[in-house]
mmCIF file of C-alpha atoms and ligand atoms in Angstrom:
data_model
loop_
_atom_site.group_PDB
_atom_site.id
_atom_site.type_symbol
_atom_site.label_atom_id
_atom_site.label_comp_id
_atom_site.label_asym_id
_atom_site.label_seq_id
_atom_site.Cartn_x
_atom_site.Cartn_y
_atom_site.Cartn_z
ATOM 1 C CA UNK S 1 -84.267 44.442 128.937
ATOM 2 C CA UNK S 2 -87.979 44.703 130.610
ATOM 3 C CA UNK S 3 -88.466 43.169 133.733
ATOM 4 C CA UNK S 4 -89.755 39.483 133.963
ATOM 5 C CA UNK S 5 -93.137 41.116 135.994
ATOM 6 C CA UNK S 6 -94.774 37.518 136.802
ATOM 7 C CA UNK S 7 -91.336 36.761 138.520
ATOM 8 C CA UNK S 8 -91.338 39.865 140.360
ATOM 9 C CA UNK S 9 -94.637 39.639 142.014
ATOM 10 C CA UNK S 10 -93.872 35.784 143.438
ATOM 11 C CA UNK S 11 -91.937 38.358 145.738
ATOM 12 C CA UNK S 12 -95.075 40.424 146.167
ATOM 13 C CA UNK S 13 -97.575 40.762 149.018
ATOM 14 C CA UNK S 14 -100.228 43.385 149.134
ATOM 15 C CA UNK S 15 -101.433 41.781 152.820
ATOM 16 C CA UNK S 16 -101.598 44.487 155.405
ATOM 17 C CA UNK S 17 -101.009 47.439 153.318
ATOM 18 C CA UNK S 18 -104.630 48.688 153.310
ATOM 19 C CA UNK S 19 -104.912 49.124 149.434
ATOM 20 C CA UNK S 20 -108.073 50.221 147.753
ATOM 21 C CA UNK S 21 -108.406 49.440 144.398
ATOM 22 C CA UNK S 22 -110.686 50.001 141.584
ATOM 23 C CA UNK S 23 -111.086 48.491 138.248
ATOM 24 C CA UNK S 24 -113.166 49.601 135.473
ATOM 25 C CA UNK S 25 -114.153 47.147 133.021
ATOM 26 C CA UNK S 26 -113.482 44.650 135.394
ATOM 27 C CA UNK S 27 -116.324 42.124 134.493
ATOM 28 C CA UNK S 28 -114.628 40.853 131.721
ATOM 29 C CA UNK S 29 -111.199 40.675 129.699
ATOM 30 C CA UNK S 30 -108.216 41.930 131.231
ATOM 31 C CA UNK S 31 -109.456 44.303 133.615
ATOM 32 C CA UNK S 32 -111.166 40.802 135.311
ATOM 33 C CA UNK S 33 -107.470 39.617 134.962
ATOM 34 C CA UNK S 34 -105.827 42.611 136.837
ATOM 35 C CA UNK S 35 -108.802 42.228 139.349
ATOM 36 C CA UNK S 36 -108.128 38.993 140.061
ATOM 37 C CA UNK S 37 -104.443 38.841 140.300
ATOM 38 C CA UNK S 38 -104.905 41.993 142.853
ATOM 39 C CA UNK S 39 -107.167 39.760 145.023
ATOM 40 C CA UNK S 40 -104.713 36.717 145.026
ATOM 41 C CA UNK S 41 -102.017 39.025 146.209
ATOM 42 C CA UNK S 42 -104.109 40.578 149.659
ATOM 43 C CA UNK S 43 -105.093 43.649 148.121
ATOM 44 C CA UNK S 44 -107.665 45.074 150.858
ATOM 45 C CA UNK S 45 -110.660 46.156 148.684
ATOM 46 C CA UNK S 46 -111.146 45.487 145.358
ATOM 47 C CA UNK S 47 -114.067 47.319 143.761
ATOM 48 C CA UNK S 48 -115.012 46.376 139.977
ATOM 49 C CA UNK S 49 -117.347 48.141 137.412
ATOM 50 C CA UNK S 50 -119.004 47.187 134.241
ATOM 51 C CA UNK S 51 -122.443 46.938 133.034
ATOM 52 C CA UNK S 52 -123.396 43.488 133.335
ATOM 53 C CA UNK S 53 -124.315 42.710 137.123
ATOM 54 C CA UNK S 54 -124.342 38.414 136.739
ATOM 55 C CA UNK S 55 -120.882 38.733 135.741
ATOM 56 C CA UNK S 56 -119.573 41.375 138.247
ATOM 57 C CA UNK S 57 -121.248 39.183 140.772
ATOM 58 C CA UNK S 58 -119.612 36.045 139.911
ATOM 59 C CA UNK S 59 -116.243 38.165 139.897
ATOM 60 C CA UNK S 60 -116.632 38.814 143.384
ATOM 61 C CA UNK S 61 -116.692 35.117 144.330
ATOM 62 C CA UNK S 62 -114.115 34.733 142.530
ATOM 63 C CA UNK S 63 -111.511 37.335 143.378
ATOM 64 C CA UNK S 64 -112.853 35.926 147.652
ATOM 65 C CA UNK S 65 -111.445 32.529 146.292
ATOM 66 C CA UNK S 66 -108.228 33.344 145.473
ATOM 67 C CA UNK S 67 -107.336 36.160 148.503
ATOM 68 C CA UNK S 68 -105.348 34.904 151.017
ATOM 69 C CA UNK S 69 -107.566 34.675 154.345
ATOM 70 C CA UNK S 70 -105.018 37.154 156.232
ATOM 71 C CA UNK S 71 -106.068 39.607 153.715
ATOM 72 C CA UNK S 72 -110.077 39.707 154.466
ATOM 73 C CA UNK S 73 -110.777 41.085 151.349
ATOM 74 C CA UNK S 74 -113.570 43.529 150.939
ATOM 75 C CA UNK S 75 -115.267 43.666 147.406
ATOM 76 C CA UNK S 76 -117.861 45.402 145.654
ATOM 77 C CA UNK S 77 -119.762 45.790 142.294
ATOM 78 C CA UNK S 78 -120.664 48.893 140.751
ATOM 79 C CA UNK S 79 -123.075 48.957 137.725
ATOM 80 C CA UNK S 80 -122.350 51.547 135.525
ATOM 81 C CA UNK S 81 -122.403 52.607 131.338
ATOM 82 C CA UNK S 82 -119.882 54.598 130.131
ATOM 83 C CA UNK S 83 -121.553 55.121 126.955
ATOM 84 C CA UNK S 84 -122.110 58.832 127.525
ATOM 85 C CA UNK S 85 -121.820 61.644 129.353
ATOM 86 C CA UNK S 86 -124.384 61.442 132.306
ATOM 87 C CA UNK S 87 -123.917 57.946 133.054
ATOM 88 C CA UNK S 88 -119.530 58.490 133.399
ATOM 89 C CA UNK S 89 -120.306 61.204 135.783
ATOM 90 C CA UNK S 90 -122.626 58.594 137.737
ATOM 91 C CA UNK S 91 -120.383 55.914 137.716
ATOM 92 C CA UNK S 92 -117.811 58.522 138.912
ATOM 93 C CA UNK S 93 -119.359 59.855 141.618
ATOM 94 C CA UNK S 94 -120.533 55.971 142.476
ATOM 95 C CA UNK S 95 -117.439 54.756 142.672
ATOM 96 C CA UNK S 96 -115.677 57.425 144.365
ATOM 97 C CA UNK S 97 -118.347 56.433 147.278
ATOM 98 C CA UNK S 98 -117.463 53.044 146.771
ATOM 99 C CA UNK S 99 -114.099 53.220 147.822
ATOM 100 C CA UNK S 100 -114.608 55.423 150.933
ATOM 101 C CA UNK S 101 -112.962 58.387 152.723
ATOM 102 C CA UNK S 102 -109.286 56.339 152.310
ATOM 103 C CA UNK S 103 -109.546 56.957 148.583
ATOM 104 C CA UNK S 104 -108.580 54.788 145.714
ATOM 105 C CA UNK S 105 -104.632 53.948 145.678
ATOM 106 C CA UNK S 106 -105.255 52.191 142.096
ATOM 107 C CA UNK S 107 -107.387 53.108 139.222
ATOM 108 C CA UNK S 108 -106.911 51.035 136.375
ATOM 109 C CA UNK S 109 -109.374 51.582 133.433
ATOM 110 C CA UNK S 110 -109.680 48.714 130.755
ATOM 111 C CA UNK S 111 -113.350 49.526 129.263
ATOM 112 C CA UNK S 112 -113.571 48.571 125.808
ATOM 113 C CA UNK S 113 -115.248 50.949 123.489
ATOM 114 C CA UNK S 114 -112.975 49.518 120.247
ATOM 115 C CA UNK S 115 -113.570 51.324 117.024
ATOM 116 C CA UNK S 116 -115.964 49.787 114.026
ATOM 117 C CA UNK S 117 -114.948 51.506 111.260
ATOM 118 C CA UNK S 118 -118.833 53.643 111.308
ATOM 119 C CA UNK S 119 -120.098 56.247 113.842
ATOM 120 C CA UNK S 120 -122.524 55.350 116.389
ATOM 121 C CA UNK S 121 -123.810 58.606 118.168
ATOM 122 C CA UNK S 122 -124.205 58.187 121.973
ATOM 123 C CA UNK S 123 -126.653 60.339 123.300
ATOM 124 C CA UNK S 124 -124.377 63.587 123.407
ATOM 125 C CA UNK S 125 -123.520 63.179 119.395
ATOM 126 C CA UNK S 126 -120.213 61.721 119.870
ATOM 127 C CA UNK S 127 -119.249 58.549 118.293
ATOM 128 C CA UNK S 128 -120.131 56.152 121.199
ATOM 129 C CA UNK S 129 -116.892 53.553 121.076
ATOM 130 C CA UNK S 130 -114.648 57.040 121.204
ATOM 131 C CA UNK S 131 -116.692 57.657 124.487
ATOM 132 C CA UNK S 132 -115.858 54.551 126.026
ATOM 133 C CA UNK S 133 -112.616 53.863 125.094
ATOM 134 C CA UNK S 134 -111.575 57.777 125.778
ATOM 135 C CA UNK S 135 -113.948 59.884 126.592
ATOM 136 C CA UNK S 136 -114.667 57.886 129.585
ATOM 137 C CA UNK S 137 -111.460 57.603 131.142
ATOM 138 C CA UNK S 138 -110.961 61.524 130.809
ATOM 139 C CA UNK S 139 -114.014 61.730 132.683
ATOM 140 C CA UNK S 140 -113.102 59.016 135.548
ATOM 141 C CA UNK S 141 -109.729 60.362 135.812
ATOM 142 C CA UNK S 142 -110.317 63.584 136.126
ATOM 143 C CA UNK S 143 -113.839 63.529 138.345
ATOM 144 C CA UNK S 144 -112.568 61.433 140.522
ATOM 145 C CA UNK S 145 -109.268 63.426 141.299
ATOM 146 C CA UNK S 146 -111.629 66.266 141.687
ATOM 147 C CA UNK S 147 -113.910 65.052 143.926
ATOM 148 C CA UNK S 148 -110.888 64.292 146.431
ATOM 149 C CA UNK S 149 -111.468 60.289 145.636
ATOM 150 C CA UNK S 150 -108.132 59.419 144.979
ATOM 151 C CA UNK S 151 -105.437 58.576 148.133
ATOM 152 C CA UNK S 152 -102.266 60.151 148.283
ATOM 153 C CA UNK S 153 -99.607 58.797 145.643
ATOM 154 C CA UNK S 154 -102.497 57.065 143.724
ATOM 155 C CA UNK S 155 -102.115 55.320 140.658
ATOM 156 C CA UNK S 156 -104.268 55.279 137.712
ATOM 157 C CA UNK S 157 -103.384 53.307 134.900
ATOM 158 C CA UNK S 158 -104.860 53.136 131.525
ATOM 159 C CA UNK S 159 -104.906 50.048 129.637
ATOM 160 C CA UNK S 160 -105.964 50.822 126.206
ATOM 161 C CA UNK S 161 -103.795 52.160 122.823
ATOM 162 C CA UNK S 162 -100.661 53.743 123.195
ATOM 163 C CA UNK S 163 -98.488 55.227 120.883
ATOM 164 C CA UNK S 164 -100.232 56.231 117.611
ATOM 165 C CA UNK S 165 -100.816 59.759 116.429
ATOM 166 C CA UNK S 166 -103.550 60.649 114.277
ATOM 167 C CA UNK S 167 -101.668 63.859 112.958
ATOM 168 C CA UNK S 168 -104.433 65.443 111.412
ATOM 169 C CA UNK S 169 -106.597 65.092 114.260
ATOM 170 C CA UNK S 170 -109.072 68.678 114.356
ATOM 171 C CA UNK S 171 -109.913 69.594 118.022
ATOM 172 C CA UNK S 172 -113.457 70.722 116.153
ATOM 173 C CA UNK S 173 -114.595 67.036 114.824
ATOM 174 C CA UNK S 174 -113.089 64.452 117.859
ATOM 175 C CA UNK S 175 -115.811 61.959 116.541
ATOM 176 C CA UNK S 176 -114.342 62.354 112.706
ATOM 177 C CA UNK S 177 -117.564 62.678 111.833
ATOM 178 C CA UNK S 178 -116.481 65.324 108.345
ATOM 179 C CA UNK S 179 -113.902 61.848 107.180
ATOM 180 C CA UNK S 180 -116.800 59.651 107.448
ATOM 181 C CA UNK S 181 -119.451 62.544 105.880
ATOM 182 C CA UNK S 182 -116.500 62.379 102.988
ATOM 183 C CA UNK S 183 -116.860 58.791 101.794
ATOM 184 C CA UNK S 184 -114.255 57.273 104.176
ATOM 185 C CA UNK S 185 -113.896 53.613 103.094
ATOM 186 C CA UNK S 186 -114.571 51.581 106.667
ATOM 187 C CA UNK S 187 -111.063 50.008 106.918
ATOM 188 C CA UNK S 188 -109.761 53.627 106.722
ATOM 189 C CA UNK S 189 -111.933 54.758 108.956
ATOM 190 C CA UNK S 190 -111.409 52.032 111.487
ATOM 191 C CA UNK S 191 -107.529 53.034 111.574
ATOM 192 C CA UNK S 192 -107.966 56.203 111.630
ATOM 193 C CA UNK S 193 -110.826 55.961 114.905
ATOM 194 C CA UNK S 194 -108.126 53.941 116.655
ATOM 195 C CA UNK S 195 -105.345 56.804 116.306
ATOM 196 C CA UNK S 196 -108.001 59.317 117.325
ATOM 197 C CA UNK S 197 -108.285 57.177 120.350
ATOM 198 C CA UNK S 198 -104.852 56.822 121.295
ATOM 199 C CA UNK S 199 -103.722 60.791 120.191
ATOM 200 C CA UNK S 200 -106.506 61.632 122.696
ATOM 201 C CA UNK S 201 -105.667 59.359 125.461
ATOM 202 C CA UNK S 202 -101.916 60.137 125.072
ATOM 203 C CA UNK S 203 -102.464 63.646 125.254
ATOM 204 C CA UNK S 204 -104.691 63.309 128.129
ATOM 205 C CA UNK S 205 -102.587 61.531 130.039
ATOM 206 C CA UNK S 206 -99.395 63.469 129.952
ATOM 207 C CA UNK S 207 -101.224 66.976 130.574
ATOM 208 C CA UNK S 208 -102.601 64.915 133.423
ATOM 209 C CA UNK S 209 -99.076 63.813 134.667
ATOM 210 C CA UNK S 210 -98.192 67.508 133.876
ATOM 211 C CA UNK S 211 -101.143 69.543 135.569
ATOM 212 C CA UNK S 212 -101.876 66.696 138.616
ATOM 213 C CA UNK S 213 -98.295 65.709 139.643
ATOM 214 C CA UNK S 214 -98.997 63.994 143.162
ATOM 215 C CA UNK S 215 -100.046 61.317 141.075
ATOM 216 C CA UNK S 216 -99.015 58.862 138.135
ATOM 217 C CA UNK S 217 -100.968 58.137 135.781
ATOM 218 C CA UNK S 218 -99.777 55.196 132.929
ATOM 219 C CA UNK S 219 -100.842 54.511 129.415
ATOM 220 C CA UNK S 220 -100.263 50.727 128.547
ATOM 221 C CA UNK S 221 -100.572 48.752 125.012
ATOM 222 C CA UNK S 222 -101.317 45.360 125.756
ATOM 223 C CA UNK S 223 -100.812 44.028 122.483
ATOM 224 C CA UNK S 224 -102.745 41.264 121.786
ATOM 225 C CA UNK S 225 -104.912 39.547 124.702
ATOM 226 C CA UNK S 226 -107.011 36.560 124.062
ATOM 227 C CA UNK S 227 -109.942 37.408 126.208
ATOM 228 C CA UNK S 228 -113.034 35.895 126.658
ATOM 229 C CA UNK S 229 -115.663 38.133 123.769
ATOM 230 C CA UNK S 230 -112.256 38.520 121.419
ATOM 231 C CA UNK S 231 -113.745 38.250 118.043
ATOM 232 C CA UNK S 232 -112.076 39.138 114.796
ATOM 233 C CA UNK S 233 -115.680 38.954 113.209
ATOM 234 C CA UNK S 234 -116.597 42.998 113.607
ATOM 235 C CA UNK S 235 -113.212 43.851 112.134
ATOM 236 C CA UNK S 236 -113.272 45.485 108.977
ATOM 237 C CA UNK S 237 -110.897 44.544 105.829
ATOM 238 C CA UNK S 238 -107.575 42.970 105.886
ATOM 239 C CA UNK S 239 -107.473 43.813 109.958
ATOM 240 C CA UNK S 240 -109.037 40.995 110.605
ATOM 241 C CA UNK S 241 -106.063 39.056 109.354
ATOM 242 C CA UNK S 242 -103.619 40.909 110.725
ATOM 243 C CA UNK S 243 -105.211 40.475 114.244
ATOM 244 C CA UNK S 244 -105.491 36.734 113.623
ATOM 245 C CA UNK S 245 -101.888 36.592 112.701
ATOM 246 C CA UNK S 246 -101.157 39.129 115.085
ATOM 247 C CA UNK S 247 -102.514 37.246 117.461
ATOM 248 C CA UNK S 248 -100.912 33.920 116.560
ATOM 249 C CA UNK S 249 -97.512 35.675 117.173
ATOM 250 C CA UNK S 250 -97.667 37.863 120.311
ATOM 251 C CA UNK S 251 -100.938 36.580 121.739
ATOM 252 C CA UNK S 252 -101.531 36.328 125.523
ATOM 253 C CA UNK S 253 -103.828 35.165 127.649
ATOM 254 C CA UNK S 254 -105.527 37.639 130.152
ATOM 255 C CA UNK S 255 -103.983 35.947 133.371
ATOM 256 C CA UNK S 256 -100.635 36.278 132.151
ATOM 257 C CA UNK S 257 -100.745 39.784 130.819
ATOM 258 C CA UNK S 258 -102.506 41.350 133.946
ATOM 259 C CA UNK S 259 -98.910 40.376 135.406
ATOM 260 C CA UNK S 260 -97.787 43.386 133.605
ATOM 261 C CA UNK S 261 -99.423 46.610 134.666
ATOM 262 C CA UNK S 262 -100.113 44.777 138.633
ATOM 263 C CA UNK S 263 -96.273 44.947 138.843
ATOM 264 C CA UNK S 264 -96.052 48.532 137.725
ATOM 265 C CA UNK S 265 -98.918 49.201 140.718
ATOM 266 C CA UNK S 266 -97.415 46.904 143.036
ATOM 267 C CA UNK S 267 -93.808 46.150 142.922
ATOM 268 C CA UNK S 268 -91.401 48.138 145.043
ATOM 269 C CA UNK S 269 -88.563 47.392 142.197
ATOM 270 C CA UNK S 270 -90.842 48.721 139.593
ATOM 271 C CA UNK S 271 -90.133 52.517 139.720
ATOM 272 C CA UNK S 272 -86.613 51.997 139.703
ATOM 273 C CA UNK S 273 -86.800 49.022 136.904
ATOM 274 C CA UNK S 274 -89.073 50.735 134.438
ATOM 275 C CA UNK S 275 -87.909 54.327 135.076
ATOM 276 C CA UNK S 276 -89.806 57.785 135.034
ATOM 277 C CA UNK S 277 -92.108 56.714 131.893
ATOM 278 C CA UNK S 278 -95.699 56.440 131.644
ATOM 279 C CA UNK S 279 -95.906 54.540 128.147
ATOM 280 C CA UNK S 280 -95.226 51.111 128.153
ATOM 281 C CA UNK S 281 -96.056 48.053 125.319
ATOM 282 C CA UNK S 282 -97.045 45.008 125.945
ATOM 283 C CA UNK S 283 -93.651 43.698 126.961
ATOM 284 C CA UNK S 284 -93.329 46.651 129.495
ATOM 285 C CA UNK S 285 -90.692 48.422 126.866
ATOM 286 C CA UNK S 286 -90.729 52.454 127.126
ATOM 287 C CA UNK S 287 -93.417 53.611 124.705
ATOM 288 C CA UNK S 288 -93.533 57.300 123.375
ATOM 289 C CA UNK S 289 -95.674 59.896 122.236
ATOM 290 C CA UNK S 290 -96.836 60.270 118.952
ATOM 291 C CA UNK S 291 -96.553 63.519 117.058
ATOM 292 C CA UNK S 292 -99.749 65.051 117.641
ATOM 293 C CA UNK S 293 -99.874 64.268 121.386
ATOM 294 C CA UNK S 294 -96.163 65.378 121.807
ATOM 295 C CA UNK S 295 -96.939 68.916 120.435
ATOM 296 C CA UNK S 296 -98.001 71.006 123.659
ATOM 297 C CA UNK S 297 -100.409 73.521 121.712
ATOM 298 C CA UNK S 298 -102.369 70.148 120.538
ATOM 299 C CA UNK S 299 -102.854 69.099 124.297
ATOM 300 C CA UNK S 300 -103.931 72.697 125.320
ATOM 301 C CA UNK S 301 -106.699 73.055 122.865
ATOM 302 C CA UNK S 302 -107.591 69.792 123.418
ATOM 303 C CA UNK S 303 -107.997 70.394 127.340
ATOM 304 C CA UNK S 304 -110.689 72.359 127.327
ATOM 305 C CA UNK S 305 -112.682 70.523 124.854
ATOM 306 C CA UNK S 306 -112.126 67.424 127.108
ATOM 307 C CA UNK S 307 -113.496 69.466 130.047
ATOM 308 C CA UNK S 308 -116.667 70.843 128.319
ATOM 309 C CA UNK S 309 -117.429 67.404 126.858
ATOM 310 C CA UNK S 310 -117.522 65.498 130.412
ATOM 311 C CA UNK S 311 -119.507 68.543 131.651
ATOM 312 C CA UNK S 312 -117.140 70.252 133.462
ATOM 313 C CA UNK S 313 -115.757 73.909 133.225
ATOM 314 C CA UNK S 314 -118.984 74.726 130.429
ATOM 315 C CA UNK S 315 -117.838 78.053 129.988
ATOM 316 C CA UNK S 316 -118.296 79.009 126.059
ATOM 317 C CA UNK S 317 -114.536 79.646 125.826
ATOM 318 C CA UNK S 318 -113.831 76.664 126.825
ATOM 319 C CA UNK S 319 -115.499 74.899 123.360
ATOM 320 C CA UNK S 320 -114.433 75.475 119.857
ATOM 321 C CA UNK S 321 -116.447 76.667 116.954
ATOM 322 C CA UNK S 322 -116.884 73.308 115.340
ATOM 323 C CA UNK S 323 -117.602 71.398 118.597
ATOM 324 C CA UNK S 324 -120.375 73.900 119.025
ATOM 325 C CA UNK S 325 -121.537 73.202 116.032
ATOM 326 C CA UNK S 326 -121.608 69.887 116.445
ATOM 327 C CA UNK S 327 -123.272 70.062 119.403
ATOM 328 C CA UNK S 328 -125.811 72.428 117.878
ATOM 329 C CA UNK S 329 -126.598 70.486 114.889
ATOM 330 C CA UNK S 330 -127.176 67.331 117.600
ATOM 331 C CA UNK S 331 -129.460 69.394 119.713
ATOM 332 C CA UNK S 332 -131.212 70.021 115.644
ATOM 333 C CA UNK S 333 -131.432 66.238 115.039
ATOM 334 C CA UNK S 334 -132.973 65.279 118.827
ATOM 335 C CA UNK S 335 -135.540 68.090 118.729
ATOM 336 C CA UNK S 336 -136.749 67.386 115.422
HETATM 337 N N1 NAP W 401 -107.660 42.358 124.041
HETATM 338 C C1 NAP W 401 -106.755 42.896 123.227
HETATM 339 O O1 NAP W 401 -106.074 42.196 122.471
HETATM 340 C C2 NAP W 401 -106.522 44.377 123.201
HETATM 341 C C3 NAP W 401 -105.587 44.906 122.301
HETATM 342 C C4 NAP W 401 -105.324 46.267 122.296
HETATM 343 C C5 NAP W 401 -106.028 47.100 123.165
HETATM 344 N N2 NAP W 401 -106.951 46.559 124.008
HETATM 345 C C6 NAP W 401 -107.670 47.470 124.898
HETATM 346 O O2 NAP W 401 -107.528 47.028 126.239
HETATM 347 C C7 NAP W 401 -108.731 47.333 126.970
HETATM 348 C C8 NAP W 401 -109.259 46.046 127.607
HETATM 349 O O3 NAP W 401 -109.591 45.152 126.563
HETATM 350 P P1 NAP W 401 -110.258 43.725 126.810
HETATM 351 O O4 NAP W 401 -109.931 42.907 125.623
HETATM 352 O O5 NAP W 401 -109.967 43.226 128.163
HETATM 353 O O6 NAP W 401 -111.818 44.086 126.733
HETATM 354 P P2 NAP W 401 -113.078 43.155 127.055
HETATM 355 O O7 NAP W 401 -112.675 41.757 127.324
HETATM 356 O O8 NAP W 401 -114.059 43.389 125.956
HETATM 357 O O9 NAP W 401 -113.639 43.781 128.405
HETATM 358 C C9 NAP W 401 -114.134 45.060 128.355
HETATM 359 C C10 NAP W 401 -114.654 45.482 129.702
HETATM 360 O O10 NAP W 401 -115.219 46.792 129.527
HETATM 361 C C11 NAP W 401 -116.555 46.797 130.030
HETATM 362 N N3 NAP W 401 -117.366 47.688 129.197
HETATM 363 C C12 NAP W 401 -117.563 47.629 127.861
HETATM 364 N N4 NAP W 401 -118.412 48.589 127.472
HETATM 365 C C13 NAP W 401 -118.756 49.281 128.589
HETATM 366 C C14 NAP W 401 -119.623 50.377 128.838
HETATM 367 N N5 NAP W 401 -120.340 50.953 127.869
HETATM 368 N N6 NAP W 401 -119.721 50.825 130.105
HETATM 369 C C15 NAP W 401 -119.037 50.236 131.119
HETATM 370 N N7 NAP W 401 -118.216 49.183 130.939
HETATM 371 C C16 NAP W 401 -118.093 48.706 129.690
HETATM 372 C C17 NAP W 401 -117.012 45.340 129.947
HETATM 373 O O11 NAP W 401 -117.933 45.072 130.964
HETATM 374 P P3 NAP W 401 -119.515 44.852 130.762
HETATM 375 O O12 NAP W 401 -119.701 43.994 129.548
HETATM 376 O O13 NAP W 401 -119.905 44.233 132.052
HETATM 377 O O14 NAP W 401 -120.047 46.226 130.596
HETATM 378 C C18 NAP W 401 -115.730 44.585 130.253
HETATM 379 O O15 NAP W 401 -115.561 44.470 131.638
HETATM 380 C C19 NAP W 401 -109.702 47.942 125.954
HETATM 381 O O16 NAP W 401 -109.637 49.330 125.994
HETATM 382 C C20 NAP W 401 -109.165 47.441 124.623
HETATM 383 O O17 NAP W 401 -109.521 48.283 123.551
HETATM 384 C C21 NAP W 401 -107.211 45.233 124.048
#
């Protein structure tokens, strides 16, 4: 049975406890949520990211409403678009400074980059909603951690697609740019985009957990959340159907999903409760890994690839022949 989380934290108090943390995406949606539900429970600094500054600002008012007053709350805003490669390494390196010498005890990254069924290059040639939804958090996980920004014991917590395996998925075209050169239909290449997303984040994650174990680091589906921009209109096909059902049946609201992954950061039950996993659904019931991310020579080659792509480790080895290519043929289309 999973843990009733929203009964849990009534027992919760993060007052005193000198907690930093961050939460990207959290203008909007449920990373707003999660920020917001940290704030009501004394978390000491709460530091959101997103691109659009008149939201981010109102958040802060808002998350200094609901903290208790023995908490005195410290909050900040830190513009930033994860759309491609320069600008994750900025907002890493931003928000690293952000939170200070203590480090960041939470990290929870909800950016949306969803797929659309088509390719939109970002400005290193990879499909730009790939980049946001997991391309980015590679690159915020992993700079930060190497930059000595995370506290001891941190936390960082993915709230995106668990579970699905694209098991064709070619190290060589991450963008699945050679489907979509074949004639992919857009409803096939909408499903397939969002198992490229979670086989990558998956198999991020756990060699993360694997390589970096001082830390956790969690991989939640949240099913589906009715937040504030949720529209079925961009969806391709029958999806947008199924979501609208979908979303009749298991819908939540932001506010009471964020209950979720704040008691996996906050309870001192939860570790016990939920157990050693890192995958969890929307209900907080164990969630595995999917065949391609569960094959250990799939993560390997997929390491370095990650690492060359968010500009780290560029030695040649580290990149395959197609990505090369790819990146070659880019290089072609910008200079022409
Ligand atoms: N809602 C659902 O039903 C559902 C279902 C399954 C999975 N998910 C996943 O859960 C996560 C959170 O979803 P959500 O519904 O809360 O999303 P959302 O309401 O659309 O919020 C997305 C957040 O990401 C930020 N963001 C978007 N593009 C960005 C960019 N280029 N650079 C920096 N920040 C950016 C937005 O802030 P700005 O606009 O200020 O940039 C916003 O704060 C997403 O990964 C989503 O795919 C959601």
């Amino acid at each position: 049975m999973p843990p009733n989380a929203a009964a849990a934290l009534t027992k919760v108090s993060l007052v005193g406890q000198n907690k930093t943390a961050v939460v990207v995406g959290g203008t909007l949606g449920i990373g707003a949520a999660v920020a917001r539900l940290l704030a009501k429970l004394g978390c000491k600094r709460i530091i959101i990211s997103g691109r659009d500054e008149k939201r981010g600002t109102a958040m802060l008012e808002t998350m200094k409403k609901l903290a208790p007053a023995d908490s005195r709350l410290e909050v900040a805003f830190v513009r930033g678009d994860l759309s491609d490669t320069k600008g994750m390494r900025a907002a890493a390196s931003a928000l690293r400074a952000a939170a200070g010498a203590a480090g960041i005890d939470y990290l929870i990254m909800t950016q949306n980059g969803v797929p659309k069924g088509f390719i939109v290059p970002n400005a290193n040639g990879h499909d730009t909603g790939f980049a946001i939804q997991a391309l980015s958090r590679v690159a915020l996980s992993y700079l930060i951690m190497k930059q000595g920004g995370l506290a001891p014991n941190a936390v960082l917590m993915s709230i995106a697609n668990q579970g699905s395996s694209l098991d064709d998925l070619s190290v060589d075209d991450l963008s699945l740019k050679v489907r979509a050169a074949a004639g992919e239909s857009q409803t096939a290449l909408f499903m397939n985009q969002s198992k490229r997303d979670s086989t990558v984040l998956d198999s991020f994650i756990e060699e993360f957990n694997t390589r970096y174990p001082a830390y956790r680091h969690f991989h939640l589906w949240p099913g589906l959340v009715n937040t504030e921009n949720f529209t079925y209109d961009e969806l391709p096909g029958y999806i947008k159907y199924a979501m609208w059902l979908g979303m009749k049946l298991i819908g939540t609201t932001p506010d009471q999903y964020a209950a979720l992954p704040v008691y996996i950061l906050t309870s001192p039950d939860a570790q016990e409760t939920l157990g050693p996993g890192m995958y969890f659904d929307y209900k907080l019931n164990p969630g595995k890994l999917g065949k391609w991310p569960s094959d250990v020579k799939n993560r390997k080659a997929l390491w370095p690839v990650l690492m060359e792509i968010i500009g780290e480790e560029g030695s040649e080895q580290a990149v395959s022949g197609g990505e090369k290519k790819e990146r070659r043929r880019h290089a072609e289309s910008v200079a022409m």
